[in-house]
């Protein structure tokens, strides 16, 4: 039996689809989310076989959500949308399938049959296409709120035991995205095993002993630079 998560900002749409999936006897709905950020967290924790994902949602769309996932480990994605067939063709390269709202049970059955047959949901071409998608903003979570931080406002990002943190000039937020995803899909540059830095935010590089260094950002924050990444950082900045 397939495991699934349903992500849609409309409560009744989520409930209807979950009920349709239950009636097929082929899918166990292990979670529902009302927005992309909660859905992203649920995908990381539950690791479903398939995600039924609404395209149009406030703040972060379904299209933006899948660009935040690691293409090599992401589940199959079936878009649910009110768009007509011609409009939705633009999204087909990014998803396993799509369903038009209101969802036809017969069309849903066809999609489930395809999912059951396919063990590797993404072709090499689809993985490459997803991997090249860049993020213009990073979703961050807080108490009953979602913050979208523009890449240009980020000075650095780092990970510790409590998660991945996004540092701007005047605040720090926490994101569900991994450092690997941020490194691959933004212009943030790896400078340390646990740190990324925005080269546009660098004011100064202080060279330390043993080949180490640290960046001073324009707001005065310190970001460590390890020997392994110092050369690459200098090259990026045009320093010989």
PDB file of C-alpha atoms in Angstrom:
ATOM      1  CA  UNK A   1       0.000   0.000   0.000  1.00  0.00           C
ATOM      2  CA  UNK A   2       1.218   3.486  -0.861  1.00  0.00           C
ATOM      3  CA  UNK A   3       1.654   6.098   1.858  1.00  0.00           C
ATOM      4  CA  UNK A   4       0.580   9.635   1.039  1.00  0.00           C
ATOM      5  CA  UNK A   5       0.444  13.186   2.325  1.00  0.00           C
ATOM      6  CA  UNK A   6      -2.200  15.650   1.107  1.00  0.00           C
ATOM      7  CA  UNK A   7      -1.190  19.326   1.024  1.00  0.00           C
ATOM      8  CA  UNK A   8      -3.889  21.875   0.227  1.00  0.00           C
ATOM      9  CA  UNK A   9      -4.880  25.154   1.878  1.00  0.00           C
ATOM     10  CA  UNK A  10      -8.586  24.320   1.420  1.00  0.00           C
ATOM     11  CA  UNK A  11      -9.851  22.111   4.246  1.00  0.00           C
ATOM     12  CA  UNK A  12     -12.728  20.530   2.334  1.00  0.00           C
ATOM     13  CA  UNK A  13     -10.509  19.818  -0.674  1.00  0.00           C
ATOM     14  CA  UNK A  14      -8.046  17.987   1.603  1.00  0.00           C
ATOM     15  CA  UNK A  15     -10.784  16.001   3.288  1.00  0.00           C
ATOM     16  CA  UNK A  16     -12.439  15.050   0.009  1.00  0.00           C
ATOM     17  CA  UNK A  17      -9.198  13.813  -1.534  1.00  0.00           C
ATOM     18  CA  UNK A  18      -8.219  11.933   1.623  1.00  0.00           C
ATOM     19  CA  UNK A  19     -11.606  10.203   1.580  1.00  0.00           C
ATOM     20  CA  UNK A  20     -11.269   9.302  -2.105  1.00  0.00           C
ATOM     21  CA  UNK A  21      -7.818   7.843  -1.462  1.00  0.00           C
ATOM     22  CA  UNK A  22      -9.110   5.856   1.509  1.00  0.00           C
ATOM     23  CA  UNK A  23     -11.946   4.423  -0.579  1.00  0.00           C
ATOM     24  CA  UNK A  24      -9.511   3.025  -3.137  1.00  0.00           C
ATOM     25  CA  UNK A  25      -7.999   0.711  -0.533  1.00  0.00           C
ATOM     26  CA  UNK A  26      -4.589   1.326  -2.137  1.00  0.00           C
ATOM     27  CA  UNK A  27      -3.367   4.379  -0.227  1.00  0.00           C
ATOM     28  CA  UNK A  28      -2.832   5.194   3.433  1.00  0.00           C
ATOM     29  CA  UNK A  29      -3.005   8.948   4.051  1.00  0.00           C
ATOM     30  CA  UNK A  30      -0.450   9.449   6.815  1.00  0.00           C
ATOM     31  CA  UNK A  31      -0.736  13.223   7.015  1.00  0.00           C
ATOM     32  CA  UNK A  32      -2.450  16.393   5.847  1.00  0.00           C
ATOM     33  CA  UNK A  33      -1.084  19.940   5.749  1.00  0.00           C
ATOM     34  CA  UNK A  34      -2.771  23.281   5.128  1.00  0.00           C
ATOM     35  CA  UNK A  35       0.308  25.045   3.752  1.00  0.00           C
ATOM     36  CA  UNK A  36       3.608  24.325   2.058  1.00  0.00           C
ATOM     37  CA  UNK A  37       5.812  24.907   5.112  1.00  0.00           C
ATOM     38  CA  UNK A  38       3.930  22.463   7.316  1.00  0.00           C
ATOM     39  CA  UNK A  39       3.886  20.111   4.343  1.00  0.00           C
ATOM     40  CA  UNK A  40       7.654  20.387   3.910  1.00  0.00           C
ATOM     41  CA  UNK A  41       8.213  19.462   7.561  1.00  0.00           C
ATOM     42  CA  UNK A  42       5.795  16.539   7.240  1.00  0.00           C
ATOM     43  CA  UNK A  43       7.518  15.237   4.090  1.00  0.00           C
ATOM     44  CA  UNK A  44      10.892  15.263   5.844  1.00  0.00           C
ATOM     45  CA  UNK A  45       9.586  13.456   8.918  1.00  0.00           C
ATOM     46  CA  UNK A  46       7.091  10.984   7.414  1.00  0.00           C
ATOM     47  CA  UNK A  47       8.850  10.226   4.100  1.00  0.00           C
ATOM     48  CA  UNK A  48       5.690   9.305   2.136  1.00  0.00           C
ATOM     49  CA  UNK A  49       5.645   7.469  -1.185  1.00  0.00           C
ATOM     50  CA  UNK A  50       3.568  10.201  -2.806  1.00  0.00           C
ATOM     51  CA  UNK A  51       2.485  13.778  -2.098  1.00  0.00           C
ATOM     52  CA  UNK A  52      -0.790  15.134  -3.469  1.00  0.00           C
ATOM     53  CA  UNK A  53       0.039  18.815  -3.747  1.00  0.00           C
ATOM     54  CA  UNK A  54      -2.124  21.832  -4.527  1.00  0.00           C
ATOM     55  CA  UNK A  55      -0.429  24.293  -6.898  1.00  0.00           C
ATOM     56  CA  UNK A  56      -2.020  27.544  -5.750  1.00  0.00           C
ATOM     57  CA  UNK A  57      -1.404  28.201  -2.056  1.00  0.00           C
ATOM     58  CA  UNK A  58      -0.671  31.447  -0.172  1.00  0.00           C
ATOM     59  CA  UNK A  59       2.922  32.500   0.556  1.00  0.00           C
ATOM     60  CA  UNK A  60       4.607  29.370  -0.862  1.00  0.00           C
ATOM     61  CA  UNK A  61       3.096  27.633  -3.898  1.00  0.00           C
ATOM     62  CA  UNK A  62       3.214  23.949  -4.722  1.00  0.00           C
ATOM     63  CA  UNK A  63       5.761  24.676  -7.457  1.00  0.00           C
ATOM     64  CA  UNK A  64       8.028  26.447  -4.960  1.00  0.00           C
ATOM     65  CA  UNK A  65       7.630  23.634  -2.450  1.00  0.00           C
ATOM     66  CA  UNK A  66       8.990  20.923  -4.729  1.00  0.00           C
ATOM     67  CA  UNK A  67      11.963  23.125  -5.577  1.00  0.00           C
ATOM     68  CA  UNK A  68      12.830  22.991  -1.860  1.00  0.00           C
ATOM     69  CA  UNK A  69      13.104  19.192  -1.863  1.00  0.00           C
ATOM     70  CA  UNK A  70      16.159  17.101  -2.608  1.00  0.00           C
ATOM     71  CA  UNK A  71      15.426  15.679  -6.102  1.00  0.00           C
ATOM     72  CA  UNK A  72      17.223  12.429  -5.338  1.00  0.00           C
ATOM     73  CA  UNK A  73      15.114  11.570  -2.286  1.00  0.00           C
ATOM     74  CA  UNK A  74      11.830  13.397  -2.863  1.00  0.00           C
ATOM     75  CA  UNK A  75       8.607  11.385  -3.103  1.00  0.00           C
ATOM     76  CA  UNK A  76       6.434  11.203  -6.187  1.00  0.00           C
ATOM     77  CA  UNK A  77       4.398  14.391  -6.564  1.00  0.00           C
ATOM     78  CA  UNK A  78       0.867  14.542  -7.961  1.00  0.00           C
ATOM     79  CA  UNK A  79      -0.364  18.084  -8.446  1.00  0.00           C
ATOM     80  CA  UNK A  80      -4.016  18.857  -7.718  1.00  0.00           C
ATOM     81  CA  UNK A  81      -5.197  21.964  -9.501  1.00  0.00           C
ATOM     82  CA  UNK A  82      -8.186  23.856 -10.856  1.00  0.00           C
ATOM     83  CA  UNK A  83      -6.150  24.827 -13.957  1.00  0.00           C
ATOM     84  CA  UNK A  84      -7.224  23.358 -17.270  1.00  0.00           C
ATOM     85  CA  UNK A  85      -5.142  20.706 -19.023  1.00  0.00           C
ATOM     86  CA  UNK A  86      -3.287  23.124 -21.271  1.00  0.00           C
ATOM     87  CA  UNK A  87      -2.196  25.374 -18.416  1.00  0.00           C
ATOM     88  CA  UNK A  88      -1.049  22.455 -16.312  1.00  0.00           C
ATOM     89  CA  UNK A  89       1.255  21.124 -19.044  1.00  0.00           C
ATOM     90  CA  UNK A  90       3.815  23.684 -17.907  1.00  0.00           C
ATOM     91  CA  UNK A  91       4.099  21.807 -14.609  1.00  0.00           C
ATOM     92  CA  UNK A  92       4.336  18.254 -15.900  1.00  0.00           C
ATOM     93  CA  UNK A  93       8.138  18.150 -15.950  1.00  0.00           C
ATOM     94  CA  UNK A  94       8.122  18.814 -12.221  1.00  0.00           C
ATOM     95  CA  UNK A  95       5.576  16.202 -11.150  1.00  0.00           C
ATOM     96  CA  UNK A  96       4.730  12.555 -11.602  1.00  0.00           C
ATOM     97  CA  UNK A  97       1.131  13.356 -12.515  1.00  0.00           C
ATOM     98  CA  UNK A  98      -1.635  15.922 -12.051  1.00  0.00           C
ATOM     99  CA  UNK A  99      -5.328  15.806 -11.172  1.00  0.00           C
ATOM    100  CA  UNK A 100      -7.840  18.451 -12.121  1.00  0.00           C
ATOM    101  CA  UNK A 101     -10.302  19.683  -9.501  1.00  0.00           C
ATOM    102  CA  UNK A 102     -12.957  18.544  -8.817  1.00  0.00           C
ATOM    103  CA  UNK A 103     -11.114  15.239  -8.771  1.00  0.00           C
ATOM    104  CA  UNK A 104     -12.618  12.444 -10.829  1.00  0.00           C
ATOM    105  CA  UNK A 105     -12.348   9.079  -8.982  1.00  0.00           C
ATOM    106  CA  UNK A 106     -11.679   7.290 -12.293  1.00  0.00           C
ATOM    107  CA  UNK A 107      -8.802   9.661 -13.117  1.00  0.00           C
ATOM    108  CA  UNK A 108      -7.459   9.213  -9.592  1.00  0.00           C
ATOM    109  CA  UNK A 109      -7.472   5.438 -10.090  1.00  0.00           C
ATOM    110  CA  UNK A 110      -5.409   5.825 -13.278  1.00  0.00           C
ATOM    111  CA  UNK A 111      -2.860   7.916 -11.396  1.00  0.00           C
ATOM    112  CA  UNK A 112      -2.628   5.339  -8.597  1.00  0.00           C
ATOM    113  CA  UNK A 113      -2.126   2.541 -11.118  1.00  0.00           C
ATOM    114  CA  UNK A 114       0.796   4.452 -12.596  1.00  0.00           C
ATOM    115  CA  UNK A 115       2.255   5.049  -9.140  1.00  0.00           C
ATOM    116  CA  UNK A 116       2.040   1.361  -8.259  1.00  0.00           C
ATOM    117  CA  UNK A 117       3.930   0.394 -11.419  1.00  0.00           C
ATOM    118  CA  UNK A 118       6.736   2.912 -11.143  1.00  0.00           C
ATOM    119  CA  UNK A 119       9.399   2.197  -8.522  1.00  0.00           C
ATOM    120  CA  UNK A 120      11.681   5.119  -9.481  1.00  0.00           C
ATOM    121  CA  UNK A 121       9.271   8.066  -9.734  1.00  0.00           C
ATOM    122  CA  UNK A 122      11.663  10.534 -11.373  1.00  0.00           C
ATOM    123  CA  UNK A 123      13.590  10.165 -14.585  1.00  0.00           C
ATOM    124  CA  UNK A 124      17.148  11.443 -14.853  1.00  0.00           C
ATOM    125  CA  UNK A 125      15.858  14.371 -16.898  1.00  0.00           C
ATOM    126  CA  UNK A 126      13.311  15.260 -14.211  1.00  0.00           C
ATOM    127  CA  UNK A 127      15.929  15.059 -11.464  1.00  0.00           C
ATOM    128  CA  UNK A 128      18.278  17.324 -13.421  1.00  0.00           C
ATOM    129  CA  UNK A 129      15.471  19.817 -14.064  1.00  0.00           C
ATOM    130  CA  UNK A 130      14.537  19.939 -10.392  1.00  0.00           C
ATOM    131  CA  UNK A 131      18.146  20.186  -9.269  1.00  0.00           C
ATOM    132  CA  UNK A 132      18.727  23.329 -11.341  1.00  0.00           C
ATOM    133  CA  UNK A 133      15.753  25.219  -9.954  1.00  0.00           C
ATOM    134  CA  UNK A 134      16.933  28.111  -7.801  1.00  0.00           C
ATOM    135  CA  UNK A 135      15.282  29.597  -4.734  1.00  0.00           C
ATOM    136  CA  UNK A 136      14.684  33.337  -4.475  1.00  0.00           C
ATOM    137  CA  UNK A 137      13.434  33.197  -0.895  1.00  0.00           C
ATOM    138  CA  UNK A 138      13.865  30.842   2.030  1.00  0.00           C
ATOM    139  CA  UNK A 139      10.843  29.814   4.113  1.00  0.00           C
ATOM    140  CA  UNK A 140      11.395  30.018   7.856  1.00  0.00           C
ATOM    141  CA  UNK A 141       9.085  28.896  10.628  1.00  0.00           C
ATOM    142  CA  UNK A 142       8.212  30.430  13.952  1.00  0.00           C
ATOM    143  CA  UNK A 143       5.382  30.453  16.482  1.00  0.00           C
ATOM    144  CA  UNK A 144       2.201  30.455  14.359  1.00  0.00           C
ATOM    145  CA  UNK A 145       3.956  32.252  11.505  1.00  0.00           C
ATOM    146  CA  UNK A 146       5.852  31.691   8.305  1.00  0.00           C
ATOM    147  CA  UNK A 147       8.649  34.075   7.330  1.00  0.00           C
ATOM    148  CA  UNK A 148       9.919  34.293   3.761  1.00  0.00           C
ATOM    149  CA  UNK A 149      13.459  35.650   3.738  1.00  0.00           C
ATOM    150  CA  UNK A 150      14.878  36.922   0.442  1.00  0.00           C
ATOM    151  CA  UNK A 151      18.237  35.444  -0.518  1.00  0.00           C
ATOM    152  CA  UNK A 152      19.698  38.930  -0.902  1.00  0.00           C
ATOM    153  CA  UNK A 153      18.889  39.683   2.760  1.00  0.00           C
ATOM    154  CA  UNK A 154      20.669  36.593   4.085  1.00  0.00           C
ATOM    155  CA  UNK A 155      24.203  37.070   5.404  1.00  0.00           C
ATOM    156  CA  UNK A 156      24.823  33.470   6.392  1.00  0.00           C
ATOM    157  CA  UNK A 157      23.209  30.140   7.181  1.00  0.00           C
ATOM    158  CA  UNK A 158      24.412  27.512   9.613  1.00  0.00           C
ATOM    159  CA  UNK A 159      23.343  24.241  11.156  1.00  0.00           C
ATOM    160  CA  UNK A 160      23.542  22.948  14.711  1.00  0.00           C
ATOM    161  CA  UNK A 161      21.797  20.325  16.795  1.00  0.00           C
ATOM    162  CA  UNK A 162      18.569  22.343  16.830  1.00  0.00           C
ATOM    163  CA  UNK A 163      18.308  22.810  13.048  1.00  0.00           C
ATOM    164  CA  UNK A 164      19.263  25.157  10.211  1.00  0.00           C
ATOM    165  CA  UNK A 165      19.386  28.869  11.012  1.00  0.00           C
ATOM    166  CA  UNK A 166      19.157  31.823   8.641  1.00  0.00           C
ATOM    167  CA  UNK A 167      21.052  34.942   9.708  1.00  0.00           C
ATOM    168  CA  UNK A 168      20.249  38.379   8.323  1.00  0.00           C
ATOM    169  CA  UNK A 169      21.683  41.725   9.419  1.00  0.00           C
ATOM    170  CA  UNK A 170      19.125  42.128  12.202  1.00  0.00           C
ATOM    171  CA  UNK A 171      17.492  38.781  12.940  1.00  0.00           C
ATOM    172  CA  UNK A 172      17.831  35.020  12.950  1.00  0.00           C
ATOM    173  CA  UNK A 173      15.204  32.561  11.730  1.00  0.00           C
ATOM    174  CA  UNK A 174      14.959  28.773  11.540  1.00  0.00           C
ATOM    175  CA  UNK A 175      14.293  26.905   8.294  1.00  0.00           C
ATOM    176  CA  UNK A 176      13.174  23.382   7.440  1.00  0.00           C
ATOM    177  CA  UNK A 177      15.540  23.372   4.455  1.00  0.00           C
ATOM    178  CA  UNK A 178      18.892  21.603   4.743  1.00  0.00           C
ATOM    179  CA  UNK A 179      22.249  23.299   4.227  1.00  0.00           C
ATOM    180  CA  UNK A 180      22.752  21.021   1.219  1.00  0.00           C
ATOM    181  CA  UNK A 181      19.548  22.295  -0.389  1.00  0.00           C
ATOM    182  CA  UNK A 182      20.486  25.910   0.336  1.00  0.00           C
ATOM    183  CA  UNK A 183      23.972  25.368  -1.105  1.00  0.00           C
ATOM    184  CA  UNK A 184      22.646  23.756  -4.280  1.00  0.00           C
ATOM    185  CA  UNK A 185      19.671  26.036  -4.918  1.00  0.00           C
ATOM    186  CA  UNK A 186      20.875  29.465  -3.806  1.00  0.00           C
ATOM    187  CA  UNK A 187      23.970  31.624  -4.291  1.00  0.00           C
ATOM    188  CA  UNK A 188      25.074  31.027  -0.706  1.00  0.00           C
ATOM    189  CA  UNK A 189      28.634  29.663  -0.710  1.00  0.00           C
ATOM    190  CA  UNK A 190      29.972  26.895   1.514  1.00  0.00           C
ATOM    191  CA  UNK A 191      32.721  28.249   3.793  1.00  0.00           C
ATOM    192  CA  UNK A 192      32.646  25.645   6.558  1.00  0.00           C
ATOM    193  CA  UNK A 193      31.138  22.226   7.118  1.00  0.00           C
ATOM    194  CA  UNK A 194      28.319  23.866   9.060  1.00  0.00           C
ATOM    195  CA  UNK A 195      28.183  27.319   7.451  1.00  0.00           C
ATOM    196  CA  UNK A 196      27.199  29.029   4.202  1.00  0.00           C
ATOM    197  CA  UNK A 197      27.889  32.682   3.514  1.00  0.00           C
ATOM    198  CA  UNK A 198      26.469  35.258   1.126  1.00  0.00           C
ATOM    199  CA  UNK A 199      29.529  36.719  -0.610  1.00  0.00           C
ATOM    200  CA  UNK A 200      27.607  39.969  -1.189  1.00  0.00           C
ATOM    201  CA  UNK A 201      27.392  40.404   2.586  1.00  0.00           C
ATOM    202  CA  UNK A 202      31.140  40.063   3.239  1.00  0.00           C
ATOM    203  CA  UNK A 203      32.878  43.166   4.578  1.00  0.00           C
ATOM    204  CA  UNK A 204      36.204  41.618   5.553  1.00  0.00           C
ATOM    205  CA  UNK A 205      38.075  38.318   5.761  1.00  0.00           C
ATOM    206  CA  UNK A 206      40.405  37.885   8.705  1.00  0.00           C
ATOM    207  CA  UNK A 207      43.170  35.336   8.145  1.00  0.00           C
ATOM    208  CA  UNK A 208      43.958  33.286  11.246  1.00  0.00           C
ATOM    209  CA  UNK A 209      46.607  30.730  12.137  1.00  0.00           C
ATOM    210  CA  UNK A 210      46.760  27.222  10.649  1.00  0.00           C
ATOM    211  CA  UNK A 211      45.082  28.285   7.416  1.00  0.00           C
ATOM    212  CA  UNK A 212      41.817  29.194   9.086  1.00  0.00           C
ATOM    213  CA  UNK A 213      39.879  32.414   8.608  1.00  0.00           C
ATOM    214  CA  UNK A 214      36.673  34.142   9.536  1.00  0.00           C
ATOM    215  CA  UNK A 215      34.365  36.429   7.631  1.00  0.00           C
ATOM    216  CA  UNK A 216      33.091  39.675   9.069  1.00  0.00           C
ATOM    217  CA  UNK A 217      29.747  40.536   7.494  1.00  0.00           C
ATOM    218  CA  UNK A 218      28.517  44.046   6.782  1.00  0.00           C
ATOM    219  CA  UNK A 219      26.448  43.934   9.964  1.00  0.00           C
ATOM    220  CA  UNK A 220      29.441  42.804  12.037  1.00  0.00           C
ATOM    221  CA  UNK A 221      28.598  39.101  12.375  1.00  0.00           C
ATOM    222  CA  UNK A 222      31.438  36.543  12.436  1.00  0.00           C
ATOM    223  CA  UNK A 223      31.311  33.484  10.167  1.00  0.00           C
ATOM    224  CA  UNK A 224      34.037  30.793  10.434  1.00  0.00           C
ATOM    225  CA  UNK A 225      35.938  29.693   7.330  1.00  0.00           C
ATOM    226  CA  UNK A 226      37.730  26.340   7.348  1.00  0.00           C
ATOM    227  CA  UNK A 227      40.955  25.581   5.487  1.00  0.00           C
ATOM    228  CA  UNK A 228      39.082  23.298   3.113  1.00  0.00           C
ATOM    229  CA  UNK A 229      36.874  26.121   1.793  1.00  0.00           C
ATOM    230  CA  UNK A 230      39.131  29.176   2.120  1.00  0.00           C
ATOM    231  CA  UNK A 231      40.667  28.858  -1.350  1.00  0.00           C
ATOM    232  CA  UNK A 232      37.276  28.538  -3.036  1.00  0.00           C
ATOM    233  CA  UNK A 233      35.993  31.571  -1.138  1.00  0.00           C
ATOM    234  CA  UNK A 234      38.986  33.634  -2.249  1.00  0.00           C
ATOM    235  CA  UNK A 235      38.490  32.582  -5.865  1.00  0.00           C
ATOM    236  CA  UNK A 236      34.824  33.508  -5.713  1.00  0.00           C
ATOM    237  CA  UNK A 237      35.813  36.976  -4.502  1.00  0.00           C
ATOM    238  CA  UNK A 238      38.557  37.336  -7.119  1.00  0.00           C
ATOM    239  CA  UNK A 239      41.366  37.145  -4.552  1.00  0.00           C
ATOM    240  CA  UNK A 240      44.532  35.511  -5.869  1.00  0.00           C
TER     241      UNK A 240
END
